[in-house]
PDB file of N, CA, C and O in Angstrom:
ATOM      1  N   UNK A  24       0.810  -1.198   0.000  1.00 53.00           N
ATOM      2  CA  UNK A  24       0.000   0.000   0.000  1.00 53.00           C
ATOM      3  C   UNK A  24       0.856   1.266   0.000  1.00 53.00           C
ATOM      4  O   UNK A  24       0.475   2.225  -0.651  1.00 53.00           O
ATOM      5  N   UNK A  25       1.990   1.302   0.679  1.00 64.00           N
ATOM      6  CA  UNK A  25       2.786   2.522   0.749  1.00 64.00           C
ATOM      7  C   UNK A  25       3.591   2.732  -0.539  1.00 64.00           C
ATOM      8  O   UNK A  25       4.069   3.822  -0.791  1.00 64.00           O
ATOM      9  N   UNK A  26       3.769   1.705  -1.335  1.00 71.00           N
ATOM     10  CA  UNK A  26       4.506   1.838  -2.581  1.00 71.00           C
ATOM     11  C   UNK A  26       3.647   2.485  -3.671  1.00 71.00           C
ATOM     12  O   UNK A  26       4.166   3.090  -4.598  1.00 71.00           O
ATOM     13  N   UNK A  27       2.364   2.380  -3.569  1.00 84.00           N
ATOM     14  CA  UNK A  27       1.454   2.894  -4.591  1.00 84.00           C
ATOM     15  C   UNK A  27       1.586   4.406  -4.783  1.00 84.00           C
ATOM     16  O   UNK A  27       1.711   4.854  -5.915  1.00 84.00           O
ATOM     17  N   UNK A  28       1.600   5.241  -3.741  1.00 82.00           N
ATOM     18  CA  UNK A  28       1.792   6.676  -3.959  1.00 82.00           C
ATOM     19  C   UNK A  28       3.170   6.996  -4.550  1.00 82.00           C
ATOM     20  O   UNK A  28       3.297   7.892  -5.390  1.00 82.00           O
ATOM     21  N   UNK A  29       4.184   6.233  -4.138  1.00 82.00           N
ATOM     22  CA  UNK A  29       5.520   6.457  -4.688  1.00 82.00           C
ATOM     23  C   UNK A  29       5.554   6.118  -6.176  1.00 82.00           C
ATOM     24  O   UNK A  29       6.158   6.837  -6.986  1.00 82.00           O
ATOM     25  N   UNK A  30       4.889   5.050  -6.554  1.00 82.00           N
ATOM     26  CA  UNK A  30       4.823   4.648  -7.946  1.00 82.00           C
ATOM     27  C   UNK A  30       4.082   5.699  -8.771  1.00 82.00           C
ATOM     28  O   UNK A  30       4.522   6.066  -9.863  1.00 82.00           O
ATOM     29  N   UNK A  31       3.003   6.205  -8.236  1.00 82.00           N
ATOM     30  CA  UNK A  31       2.234   7.244  -8.917  1.00 82.00           C
ATOM     31  C   UNK A  31       3.108   8.495  -9.077  1.00 82.00           C
ATOM     32  O   UNK A  31       3.130   9.119 -10.146  1.00 82.00           O
ATOM     33  N   UNK A  32       3.838   8.854  -8.047  1.00 81.00           N
ATOM     34  CA  UNK A  32       4.713  10.020  -8.111  1.00 81.00           C
ATOM     35  C   UNK A  32       5.789   9.827  -9.184  1.00 81.00           C
ATOM     36  O   UNK A  32       6.040  10.726  -9.992  1.00 81.00           O
ATOM     37  N   UNK A  33       6.404   8.663  -9.238  1.00 82.00           N
ATOM     38  CA  UNK A  33       7.429   8.379 -10.246  1.00 82.00           C
ATOM     39  C   UNK A  33       6.824   8.447 -11.640  1.00 82.00           C
ATOM     40  O   UNK A  33       7.399   9.039 -12.560  1.00 82.00           O
ATOM     41  N   UNK A  34       5.658   7.860 -11.810  1.00 81.00           N
ATOM     42  CA  UNK A  34       4.983   7.895 -13.116  1.00 81.00           C
ATOM     43  C   UNK A  34       4.642   9.330 -13.524  1.00 81.00           C
ATOM     44  O   UNK A  34       4.794   9.709 -14.689  1.00 81.00           O
ATOM     45  N   UNK A  35       4.182  10.131 -12.578  1.00 83.00           N
ATOM     46  CA  UNK A  35       3.866  11.523 -12.880  1.00 83.00           C
ATOM     47  C   UNK A  35       5.114  12.307 -13.289  1.00 83.00           C
ATOM     48  O   UNK A  35       5.084  13.105 -14.233  1.00 83.00           O
ATOM     49  N   UNK A  36       6.207  12.066 -12.586  1.00 83.00           N
ATOM     50  CA  UNK A  36       7.461  12.755 -12.908  1.00 83.00           C
ATOM     51  C   UNK A  36       7.937  12.360 -14.301  1.00 83.00           C
ATOM     52  O   UNK A  36       8.325  13.216 -15.109  1.00 83.00           O
ATOM     53  N   UNK A  37       7.906  11.053 -14.594  1.00 79.00           N
ATOM     54  CA  UNK A  37       8.346  10.592 -15.912  1.00 79.00           C
ATOM     55  C   UNK A  37       7.443  11.136 -17.022  1.00 79.00           C
ATOM     56  O   UNK A  37       7.933  11.556 -18.073  1.00 79.00           O
ATOM     57  N   UNK A  38       6.153  11.132 -16.784  1.00 82.00           N
ATOM     58  CA  UNK A  38       5.212  11.646 -17.780  1.00 82.00           C
ATOM     59  C   UNK A  38       5.427  13.137 -18.001  1.00 82.00           C
ATOM     60  O   UNK A  38       5.438  13.621 -19.134  1.00 82.00           O
ATOM     61  N   UNK A  39       5.625  13.845 -16.908  1.00 82.00           N
ATOM     62  CA  UNK A  39       5.855  15.286 -17.008  1.00 82.00           C
ATOM     63  C   UNK A  39       7.150  15.573 -17.762  1.00 82.00           C
ATOM     64  O   UNK A  39       7.199  16.443 -18.637  1.00 82.00           O
ATOM     65  N   UNK A  40       8.205  14.851 -17.441  1.00 78.00           N
ATOM     66  CA  UNK A  40       9.491  15.048 -18.112  1.00 78.00           C
ATOM     67  C   UNK A  40       9.367  14.703 -19.596  1.00 78.00           C
ATOM     68  O   UNK A  40       9.896  15.419 -20.463  1.00 78.00           O
ATOM     69  N   UNK A  41       8.660  13.636 -19.893  1.00 76.00           N
ATOM     70  CA  UNK A  41       8.461  13.248 -21.294  1.00 76.00           C
ATOM     71  C   UNK A  41       7.657  14.292 -22.047  1.00 76.00           C
ATOM     72  O   UNK A  41       7.977  14.628 -23.192  1.00 76.00           O
ATOM     73  N   UNK A  42       6.624  14.810 -21.410  1.00 78.00           N
ATOM     74  CA  UNK A  42       5.814  15.852 -22.039  1.00 78.00           C
ATOM     75  C   UNK A  42       6.608  17.117 -22.266  1.00 78.00           C
ATOM     76  O   UNK A  42       6.487  17.770 -23.304  1.00 78.00           O
ATOM     77  N   UNK A  43       7.431  17.462 -21.313  1.00 80.00           N
ATOM     78  CA  UNK A  43       8.275  18.649 -21.443  1.00 80.00           C
ATOM     79  C   UNK A  43       9.270  18.454 -22.582  1.00 80.00           C
ATOM     80  O   UNK A  43       9.471  19.349 -23.404  1.00 80.00           O
ATOM     81  N   UNK A  44       9.861  17.287 -22.636  1.00 80.00           N
ATOM     82  CA  UNK A  44      10.814  16.994 -23.722  1.00 80.00           C
ATOM     83  C   UNK A  44      10.133  17.061 -25.077  1.00 80.00           C
ATOM     84  O   UNK A  44      10.679  17.618 -26.035  1.00 80.00           O
ATOM     85  N   UNK A  45       8.929  16.511 -25.181  1.00 82.00           N
ATOM     86  CA  UNK A  45       8.189  16.561 -26.440  1.00 82.00           C
ATOM     87  C   UNK A  45       7.833  18.005 -26.792  1.00 82.00           C
ATOM     88  O   UNK A  45       7.920  18.409 -27.952  1.00 82.00           O
ATOM     89  N   UNK A  46       7.470  18.770 -25.784  1.00 82.00           N
ATOM     90  CA  UNK A  46       7.150  20.178 -26.022  1.00 82.00           C
ATOM     91  C   UNK A  46       8.350  20.954 -26.530  1.00 82.00           C
ATOM     92  O   UNK A  46       8.243  21.753 -27.465  1.00 82.00           O
ATOM     93  N   UNK A  47       9.495  20.701 -25.929  1.00 85.00           N
ATOM     94  CA  UNK A  47      10.732  21.360 -26.370  1.00 85.00           C
ATOM     95  C   UNK A  47      11.050  20.957 -27.807  1.00 85.00           C
ATOM     96  O   UNK A  47      11.427  21.790 -28.633  1.00 85.00           O
ATOM     97  N   UNK A  48      10.870  19.692 -28.132  1.00 88.00           N
ATOM     98  CA  UNK A  48      11.123  19.222 -29.499  1.00 88.00           C
ATOM     99  C   UNK A  48      10.195  19.913 -30.490  1.00 88.00           C
ATOM    100  O   UNK A  48      10.622  20.315 -31.575  1.00 88.00           O
ATOM    101  N   UNK A  49       8.932  20.055 -30.130  1.00 89.00           N
ATOM    102  CA  UNK A  49       7.981  20.718 -31.022  1.00 89.00           C
ATOM    103  C   UNK A  49       8.342  22.185 -31.240  1.00 89.00           C
ATOM    104  O   UNK A  49       8.289  22.693 -32.361  1.00 89.00           O
ATOM    105  N   UNK A  50       8.721  22.860 -30.168  1.00 91.00           N
ATOM    106  CA  UNK A  50       9.118  24.265 -30.286  1.00 91.00           C
ATOM    107  C   UNK A  50      10.379  24.386 -31.144  1.00 91.00           C
ATOM    108  O   UNK A  50      10.479  25.258 -32.012  1.00 91.00           O
ATOM    109  N   UNK A  51      11.330  23.479 -30.928  1.00 93.00           N
ATOM    110  CA  UNK A  51      12.567  23.488 -31.710  1.00 93.00           C
ATOM    111  C   UNK A  51      12.273  23.244 -33.184  1.00 93.00           C
ATOM    112  O   UNK A  51      12.800  23.940 -34.054  1.00 93.00           O
ATOM    113  N   UNK A  52      11.420  22.290 -33.471  1.00 93.00           N
ATOM    114  CA  UNK A  52      11.054  21.991 -34.858  1.00 93.00           C
ATOM    115  C   UNK A  52      10.361  23.179 -35.503  1.00 93.00           C
ATOM    116  O   UNK A  52      10.676  23.548 -36.639  1.00 93.00           O
ATOM    117  N   UNK A  53       9.430  23.803 -34.787  1.00 93.00           N
ATOM    118  CA  UNK A  53       8.729  24.966 -35.321  1.00 93.00           C
ATOM    119  C   UNK A  53       9.706  26.111 -35.584  1.00 93.00           C
ATOM    120  O   UNK A  53       9.607  26.806 -36.604  1.00 93.00           O
ATOM    121  N   UNK A  54      10.659  26.308 -34.701  1.00 94.00           N
ATOM    122  CA  UNK A  54      11.659  27.357 -34.875  1.00 94.00           C
ATOM    123  C   UNK A  54      12.516  27.082 -36.106  1.00 94.00           C
ATOM    124  O   UNK A  54      12.772  27.982 -36.910  1.00 94.00           O
ATOM    125  N   UNK A  55      12.955  25.837 -36.274  1.00 95.00           N
ATOM    126  CA  UNK A  55      13.758  25.475 -37.443  1.00 95.00           C
ATOM    127  C   UNK A  55      12.969  25.699 -38.726  1.00 95.00           C
ATOM    128  O   UNK A  55      13.515  26.210 -39.714  1.00 95.00           O
ATOM    129  N   UNK A  56      11.700  25.326 -38.728  1.00 95.00           N
ATOM    130  CA  UNK A  56      10.872  25.520 -39.918  1.00 95.00           C
ATOM    131  C   UNK A  56      10.700  27.007 -40.227  1.00 95.00           C
ATOM    132  O   UNK A  56      10.764  27.417 -41.387  1.00 95.00           O
ATOM    133  N   UNK A  57      10.493  27.809 -39.196  1.00 95.00           N
ATOM    134  CA  UNK A  57      10.336  29.250 -39.390  1.00 95.00           C
ATOM    135  C   UNK A  57      11.624  29.859 -39.945  1.00 95.00           C
ATOM    136  O   UNK A  57      11.597  30.682 -40.869  1.00 95.00           O
ATOM    137  N   UNK A  58      12.761  29.448 -39.412  1.00 96.00           N
ATOM    138  CA  UNK A  58      14.047  29.940 -39.905  1.00 96.00           C
ATOM    139  C   UNK A  58      14.273  29.512 -41.358  1.00 96.00           C
ATOM    140  O   UNK A  58      14.754  30.296 -42.179  1.00 96.00           O
ATOM    141  N   UNK A  59      13.909  28.294 -41.682  1.00 96.00           N
ATOM    142  CA  UNK A  59      14.057  27.790 -43.045  1.00 96.00           C
ATOM    143  C   UNK A  59      13.195  28.601 -44.013  1.00 96.00           C
ATOM    144  O   UNK A  59      13.654  28.980 -45.094  1.00 96.00           O
ATOM    145  N   UNK A  60      11.969  28.900 -43.613  1.00 96.00           N
ATOM    146  CA  UNK A  60      11.090  29.725 -44.462  1.00 96.00           C
ATOM    147  C   UNK A  60      11.691  31.123 -44.633  1.00 96.00           C
ATOM    148  O   UNK A  60      11.604  31.703 -45.715  1.00 96.00           O
ATOM    149  N   UNK A  61      12.307  31.632 -43.585  1.00 96.00           N
ATOM    150  CA  UNK A  61      12.959  32.939 -43.672  1.00 96.00           C
ATOM    151  C   UNK A  61      14.110  32.929 -44.666  1.00 96.00           C
ATOM    152  O   UNK A  61      14.274  33.860 -45.455  1.00 96.00           O
ATOM    153  N   UNK A  62      14.890  31.863 -44.652  1.00 97.00           N
ATOM    154  CA  UNK A  62      16.004  31.732 -45.600  1.00 97.00           C
ATOM    155  C   UNK A  62      15.457  31.662 -47.027  1.00 97.00           C
ATOM    156  O   UNK A  62      15.977  32.314 -47.937  1.00 97.00           O
ATOM    157  N   UNK A  63      14.398  30.891 -47.222  1.00 97.00           N
ATOM    158  CA  UNK A  63      13.801  30.783 -48.559  1.00 97.00           C
ATOM    159  C   UNK A  63      13.276  32.135 -49.036  1.00 97.00           C
ATOM    160  O   UNK A  63      13.453  32.502 -50.205  1.00 97.00           O
ATOM    161  N   UNK A  64      12.642  32.889 -48.127  1.00 97.00           N
ATOM    162  CA  UNK A  64      12.152  34.232 -48.494  1.00 97.00           C
ATOM    163  C   UNK A  64      13.313  35.149 -48.866  1.00 97.00           C
ATOM    164  O   UNK A  64      13.232  35.914 -49.829  1.00 97.00           O
ATOM    165  N   UNK A  65      14.406  35.069 -48.099  1.00 98.00           N
ATOM    166  CA  UNK A  65      15.587  35.899 -48.394  1.00 98.00           C
ATOM    167  C   UNK A  65      16.173  35.545 -49.758  1.00 98.00           C
ATOM    168  O   UNK A  65      16.541  36.434 -50.527  1.00 98.00           O
ATOM    169  N   UNK A  66      16.255  34.253 -50.071  1.00 98.00           N
ATOM    170  CA  UNK A  66      16.774  33.830 -51.368  1.00 98.00           C
ATOM    171  C   UNK A  66      15.878  34.333 -52.496  1.00 98.00           C
ATOM    172  O   UNK A  66      16.366  34.791 -53.534  1.00 98.00           O
ATOM    173  N   UNK A  67      14.571  34.260 -52.298  1.00 98.00           N
ATOM    174  CA  UNK A  67      13.634  34.749 -53.311  1.00 98.00           C
ATOM    175  C   UNK A  67      13.772  36.260 -53.490  1.00 98.00           C
ATOM    176  O   UNK A  67      13.748  36.762 -54.615  1.00 98.00           O
ATOM    177  N   UNK A  68      13.937  36.989 -52.390  1.00 98.00           N
ATOM    178  CA  UNK A  68      14.142  38.445 -52.479  1.00 98.00           C
ATOM    179  C   UNK A  68      15.425  38.771 -53.255  1.00 98.00           C
ATOM    180  O   UNK A  68      15.449  39.686 -54.074  1.00 98.00           O
ATOM    181  N   UNK A  69      16.498  38.028 -52.964  1.00 98.00           N
ATOM    182  CA  UNK A  69      17.756  38.254 -53.674  1.00 98.00           C
ATOM    183  C   UNK A  69      17.595  37.984 -55.163  1.00 98.00           C
ATOM    184  O   UNK A  69      18.091  38.742 -56.004  1.00 98.00           O
ATOM    185  N   UNK A  70      16.897  36.893 -55.489  1.00 98.00           N
ATOM    186  CA  UNK A  70      16.653  36.562 -56.893  1.00 98.00           C
ATOM    187  C   UNK A  70      15.833  37.665 -57.564  1.00 98.00           C
ATOM    188  O   UNK A  70      16.158  38.094 -58.676  1.00 98.00           O
ATOM    189  N   UNK A  71      14.796  38.132 -56.890  1.00 98.00           N
ATOM    190  CA  UNK A  71      13.948  39.177 -57.452  1.00 98.00           C
ATOM    191  C   UNK A  71      14.725  40.479 -57.629  1.00 98.00           C
ATOM    192  O   UNK A  71      14.554  41.177 -58.621  1.00 98.00           O
ATOM    193  N   UNK A  72      15.602  40.785 -56.672  1.00 98.00           N
ATOM    194  CA  UNK A  72      16.406  41.997 -56.769  1.00 98.00           C
ATOM    195  C   UNK A  72      17.338  41.923 -57.983  1.00 98.00           C
ATOM    196  O   UNK A  72      17.467  42.894 -58.741  1.00 98.00           O
ATOM    197  N   UNK A  73      17.984  40.768 -58.188  1.00 98.00           N
ATOM    198  CA  UNK A  73      18.852  40.595 -59.347  1.00 98.00           C
ATOM    199  C   UNK A  73      18.054  40.739 -60.645  1.00 98.00           C
ATOM    200  O   UNK A  73      18.519  41.357 -61.605  1.00 98.00           O
ATOM    201  N   UNK A  74      16.868  40.160 -60.669  1.00 98.00           N
ATOM    202  CA  UNK A  74      16.014  40.251 -61.857  1.00 98.00           C
ATOM    203  C   UNK A  74      15.600  41.701 -62.107  1.00 98.00           C
ATOM    204  O   UNK A  74      15.610  42.167 -63.247  1.00 98.00           O
ATOM    205  N   UNK A  75      15.263  42.427 -61.054  1.00 98.00           N
ATOM    206  CA  UNK A  75      14.883  43.835 -61.196  1.00 98.00           C
ATOM    207  C   UNK A  75      16.055  44.667 -61.731  1.00 98.00           C
ATOM    208  O   UNK A  75      15.865  45.539 -62.582  1.00 98.00           O
ATOM    209  N   UNK A  76      17.253  44.393 -61.237  1.00 98.00           N
ATOM    210  CA  UNK A  76      18.443  45.111 -61.707  1.00 98.00           C
ATOM    211  C   UNK A  76      18.694  44.791 -63.179  1.00 98.00           C
ATOM    212  O   UNK A  76      18.999  45.683 -63.981  1.00 98.00           O
ATOM    213  N   UNK A  77      18.547  43.522 -63.556  1.00 98.00           N
ATOM    214  CA  UNK A  77      18.736  43.131 -64.954  1.00 98.00           C
ATOM    215  C   UNK A  77      17.737  43.861 -65.850  1.00 98.00           C
ATOM    216  O   UNK A  77      18.109  44.401 -66.898  1.00 98.00           O
ATOM    217  N   UNK A  78      16.477  43.897 -65.434  1.00 98.00           N
ATOM    218  CA  UNK A  78      15.453  44.585 -66.218  1.00 98.00           C
ATOM    219  C   UNK A  78      15.728  46.081 -66.310  1.00 98.00           C
ATOM    220  O   UNK A  78      15.538  46.694 -67.368  1.00 98.00           O
ATOM    221  N   UNK A  79      16.189  46.667 -65.223  1.00 98.00           N
ATOM    222  CA  UNK A  79      16.518  48.088 -65.223  1.00 98.00           C
ATOM    223  C   UNK A  79      17.673  48.386 -66.182  1.00 98.00           C
ATOM    224  O   UNK A  79      17.611  49.340 -66.960  1.00 98.00           O
ATOM    225  N   UNK A  80      18.709  47.549 -66.130  1.00 98.00           N
ATOM    226  CA  UNK A  80      19.839  47.735 -67.043  1.00 98.00           C
ATOM    227  C   UNK A  80      19.403  47.585 -68.493  1.00 98.00           C
ATOM    228  O   UNK A  80      19.847  48.338 -69.369  1.00 98.00           O
ATOM    229  N   UNK A  81      18.531  46.633 -68.754  1.00 98.00           N
ATOM    230  CA  UNK A  81      17.999  46.439 -70.105  1.00 98.00           C
ATOM    231  C   UNK A  81      17.211  47.673 -70.551  1.00 98.00           C
ATOM    232  O   UNK A  81      17.345  48.138 -71.687  1.00 98.00           O
ATOM    233  N   UNK A  82      16.403  48.199 -69.645  1.00 98.00           N
ATOM    234  CA  UNK A  82      15.606  49.393 -69.952  1.00 98.00           C
ATOM    235  C   UNK A  82      16.508  50.598 -70.219  1.00 98.00           C
ATOM    236  O   UNK A  82      16.262  51.379 -71.139  1.00 98.00           O
ATOM    237  N   UNK A  83      17.579  50.739 -69.447  1.00 98.00           N
ATOM    238  CA  UNK A  83      18.529  51.845 -69.642  1.00 98.00           C
ATOM    239  C   UNK A  83      19.182  51.723 -71.018  1.00 98.00           C
ATOM    240  O   UNK A  83      19.311  52.716 -71.748  1.00 98.00           O
ATOM    241  N   UNK A  84      19.600  50.514 -71.390  1.00 98.00           N
ATOM    242  CA  UNK A  84      20.240  50.301 -72.691  1.00 98.00           C
ATOM    243  C   UNK A  84      19.270  50.617 -73.827  1.00 98.00           C
ATOM    244  O   UNK A  84      19.648  51.260 -74.815  1.00 98.00           O
ATOM    245  N   UNK A  85      18.021  50.178 -73.686  1.00 98.00           N
ATOM    246  CA  UNK A  85      17.025  50.455 -74.727  1.00 98.00           C
ATOM    247  C   UNK A  85      16.736  51.950 -74.832  1.00 98.00           C
ATOM    248  O   UNK A  85      16.584  52.486 -75.937  1.00 98.00           O
ATOM    249  N   UNK A  86      16.670  52.623 -73.709  1.00 98.00           N
ATOM    250  CA  UNK A  86      16.432  54.073 -73.709  1.00 98.00           C
ATOM    251  C   UNK A  86      17.593  54.791 -74.388  1.00 98.00           C
ATOM    252  O   UNK A  86      17.381  55.710 -75.198  1.00 98.00           O
ATOM    253  N   UNK A  87      18.816  54.377 -74.098  1.00 98.00           N
ATOM    254  CA  UNK A  87      20.002  54.980 -74.722  1.00 98.00           C
ATOM    255  C   UNK A  87      19.961  54.768 -76.234  1.00 98.00           C
ATOM    256  O   UNK A  87      20.212  55.702 -77.015  1.00 98.00           O
ATOM    257  N   UNK A  88      19.625  53.551 -76.639  1.00 98.00           N
ATOM    258  CA  UNK A  88      19.547  53.241 -78.068  1.00 98.00           C
ATOM    259  C   UNK A  88      18.474  54.091 -78.740  1.00 98.00           C
ATOM    260  O   UNK A  88      18.690  54.636 -79.834  1.00 98.00           O
ATOM    261  N   UNK A  89      17.331  54.229 -78.113  1.00 97.00           N
ATOM    262  CA  UNK A  89      16.246  55.027 -78.668  1.00 97.00           C
ATOM    263  C   UNK A  89      16.657  56.498 -78.813  1.00 97.00           C
ATOM    264  O   UNK A  89      16.380  57.130 -79.842  1.00 97.00           O
ATOM    265  N   UNK A  90      17.322  57.035 -77.792  1.00 97.00           N
ATOM    266  CA  UNK A  90      17.790  58.422 -77.857  1.00 97.00           C
ATOM    267  C   UNK A  90      18.796  58.602 -78.988  1.00 97.00           C
ATOM    268  O   UNK A  90      18.761  59.601 -79.715  1.00 97.00           O
ATOM    269  N   UNK A  91      19.714  57.644 -79.148  1.00 97.00           N
ATOM    270  CA  UNK A  91      20.702  57.726 -80.230  1.00 97.00           C
ATOM    271  C   UNK A  91      20.018  57.694 -81.591  1.00 97.00           C
ATOM    272  O   UNK A  91      20.379  58.470 -82.495  1.00 97.00           O
ATOM    273  N   UNK A  92      19.041  56.832 -81.748  1.00 96.00           N
ATOM    274  CA  UNK A  92      18.307  56.760 -83.011  1.00 96.00           C
ATOM    275  C   UNK A  92      17.525  58.052 -83.259  1.00 96.00           C
ATOM    276  O   UNK A  92      17.479  58.551 -84.386  1.00 96.00           O
ATOM    277  N   UNK A  93      16.921  58.593 -82.211  1.00 96.00           N
ATOM    278  CA  UNK A  93      16.176  59.852 -82.340  1.00 96.00           C
ATOM    279  C   UNK A  93      17.105  60.993 -82.735  1.00 96.00           C
ATOM    280  O   UNK A  93      16.812  61.771 -83.648  1.00 96.00           O
ATOM    281  N   UNK A  94      18.265  61.068 -82.063  1.00 95.00           N
ATOM    282  CA  UNK A  94      19.233  62.119 -82.375  1.00 95.00           C
ATOM    283  C   UNK A  94      19.727  61.985 -83.814  1.00 95.00           C
ATOM    284  O   UNK A  94      19.888  62.982 -84.523  1.00 95.00           O
ATOM    285  N   UNK A  95      19.960  60.761 -84.249  1.00 94.00           N
ATOM    286  CA  UNK A  95      20.414  60.511 -85.620  1.00 94.00           C
ATOM    287  C   UNK A  95      19.349  60.977 -86.613  1.00 94.00           C
ATOM    288  O   UNK A  95      19.668  61.628 -87.621  1.00 94.00           O
ATOM    289  N   UNK A  96      18.096  60.648 -86.340  1.00 93.00           N
ATOM    290  CA  UNK A  96      17.004  61.062 -87.224  1.00 93.00           C
ATOM    291  C   UNK A  96      16.880  62.582 -87.263  1.00 93.00           C
ATOM    292  O   UNK A  96      16.658  63.169 -88.325  1.00 93.00           O
ATOM    293  N   UNK A  97      17.023  63.232 -86.113  1.00 92.00           N
ATOM    294  CA  UNK A  97      16.937  64.697 -86.064  1.00 92.00           C
ATOM    295  C   UNK A  97      18.079  65.340 -86.848  1.00 92.00           C
ATOM    296  O   UNK A  97      17.870  66.354 -87.543  1.00 92.00           O
ATOM    297  N   UNK A  98      19.293  64.752 -86.746  1.00 92.00           N
ATOM    298  CA  UNK A  98      20.425  65.297 -87.488  1.00 92.00           C
ATOM    299  C   UNK A  98      20.214  65.118 -88.994  1.00 92.00           C
ATOM    300  O   UNK A  98      20.483  66.029 -89.790  1.00 92.00           O
ATOM    301  N   UNK A  99      19.700  63.966 -89.397  1.00 89.00           N
ATOM    302  CA  UNK A  99      19.429  63.721 -90.817  1.00 89.00           C
ATOM    303  C   UNK A  99      18.343  64.672 -91.325  1.00 89.00           C
ATOM    304  O   UNK A  99      18.445  65.216 -92.422  1.00 89.00           O
ATOM    305  N   UNK A 100      17.328  64.860 -90.519  1.00 88.00           N
ATOM    306  CA  UNK A 100      16.230  65.766 -90.895  1.00 88.00           C
ATOM    307  C   UNK A 100      16.753  67.197 -90.999  1.00 88.00           C
ATOM    308  O   UNK A 100      16.381  67.936 -91.915  1.00 88.00           O
ATOM    309  N   UNK A 101      17.611  67.591 -90.078  1.00 84.00           N
ATOM    310  CA  UNK A 101      18.186  68.928 -90.100  1.00 84.00           C
ATOM    311  C   UNK A 101      19.089  69.134 -91.307  1.00 84.00           C
ATOM    312  O   UNK A 101      19.088  70.197 -91.915  1.00 84.00           O
ATOM    313  N   UNK A 102      19.850  68.128 -91.680  1.00 84.00           N
ATOM    314  CA  UNK A 102      20.750  68.265 -92.831  1.00 84.00           C
ATOM    315  C   UNK A 102      19.960  68.270 -94.133  1.00 84.00           C
ATOM    316  O   UNK A 102      20.374  68.875 -95.113  1.00 84.00           O
ATOM    317  N   UNK A 103      18.795  67.647 -94.163  1.00 83.00           N
ATOM    318  CA  UNK A 103      17.966  67.635 -95.364  1.00 83.00           C
ATOM    319  C   UNK A 103      17.296  69.017 -95.561  1.00 83.00           C
ATOM    320  O   UNK A 103      17.062  69.429 -96.679  1.00 83.00           O
ATOM    321  N   UNK A 104      17.005  69.687 -94.477  1.00 76.00           N
ATOM    322  CA  UNK A 104      16.329  70.983 -94.562  1.00 76.00           C
ATOM    323  C   UNK A 104      17.304  72.095 -94.960  1.00 76.00           C
ATOM    324  O   UNK A 104      16.904  73.132 -95.438  1.00 76.00           O
ATOM    325  N   UNK A 105      18.607  71.902 -94.748  1.00 62.00           N
ATOM    326  CA  UNK A 105      19.548  72.974 -95.069  1.00 62.00           C
ATOM    327  C   UNK A 105      19.939  72.985 -96.515  1.00 62.00           C
ATOM    328  O   UNK A 105      19.795  72.278 -97.344  1.00 62.00           O
TER     329      UNK A 105
END
């Protein structure tokens, strides 16, 4: 009869420790997943930034080409009028 409360106490301690360990594992797993998603978002942002820079450089080159063609046409038009 006196061993029964001790056994219950041991079982409660083991169950509590196991539950705490499982809880810590779940929190750790959730943290790792959140960090992983953050890394993926950062990689996507970097990729998008590179793509935006590429598009901007392309737009700058096209604008320069258009201005050169416009200037050439204006010079030809001016020389035809003289």
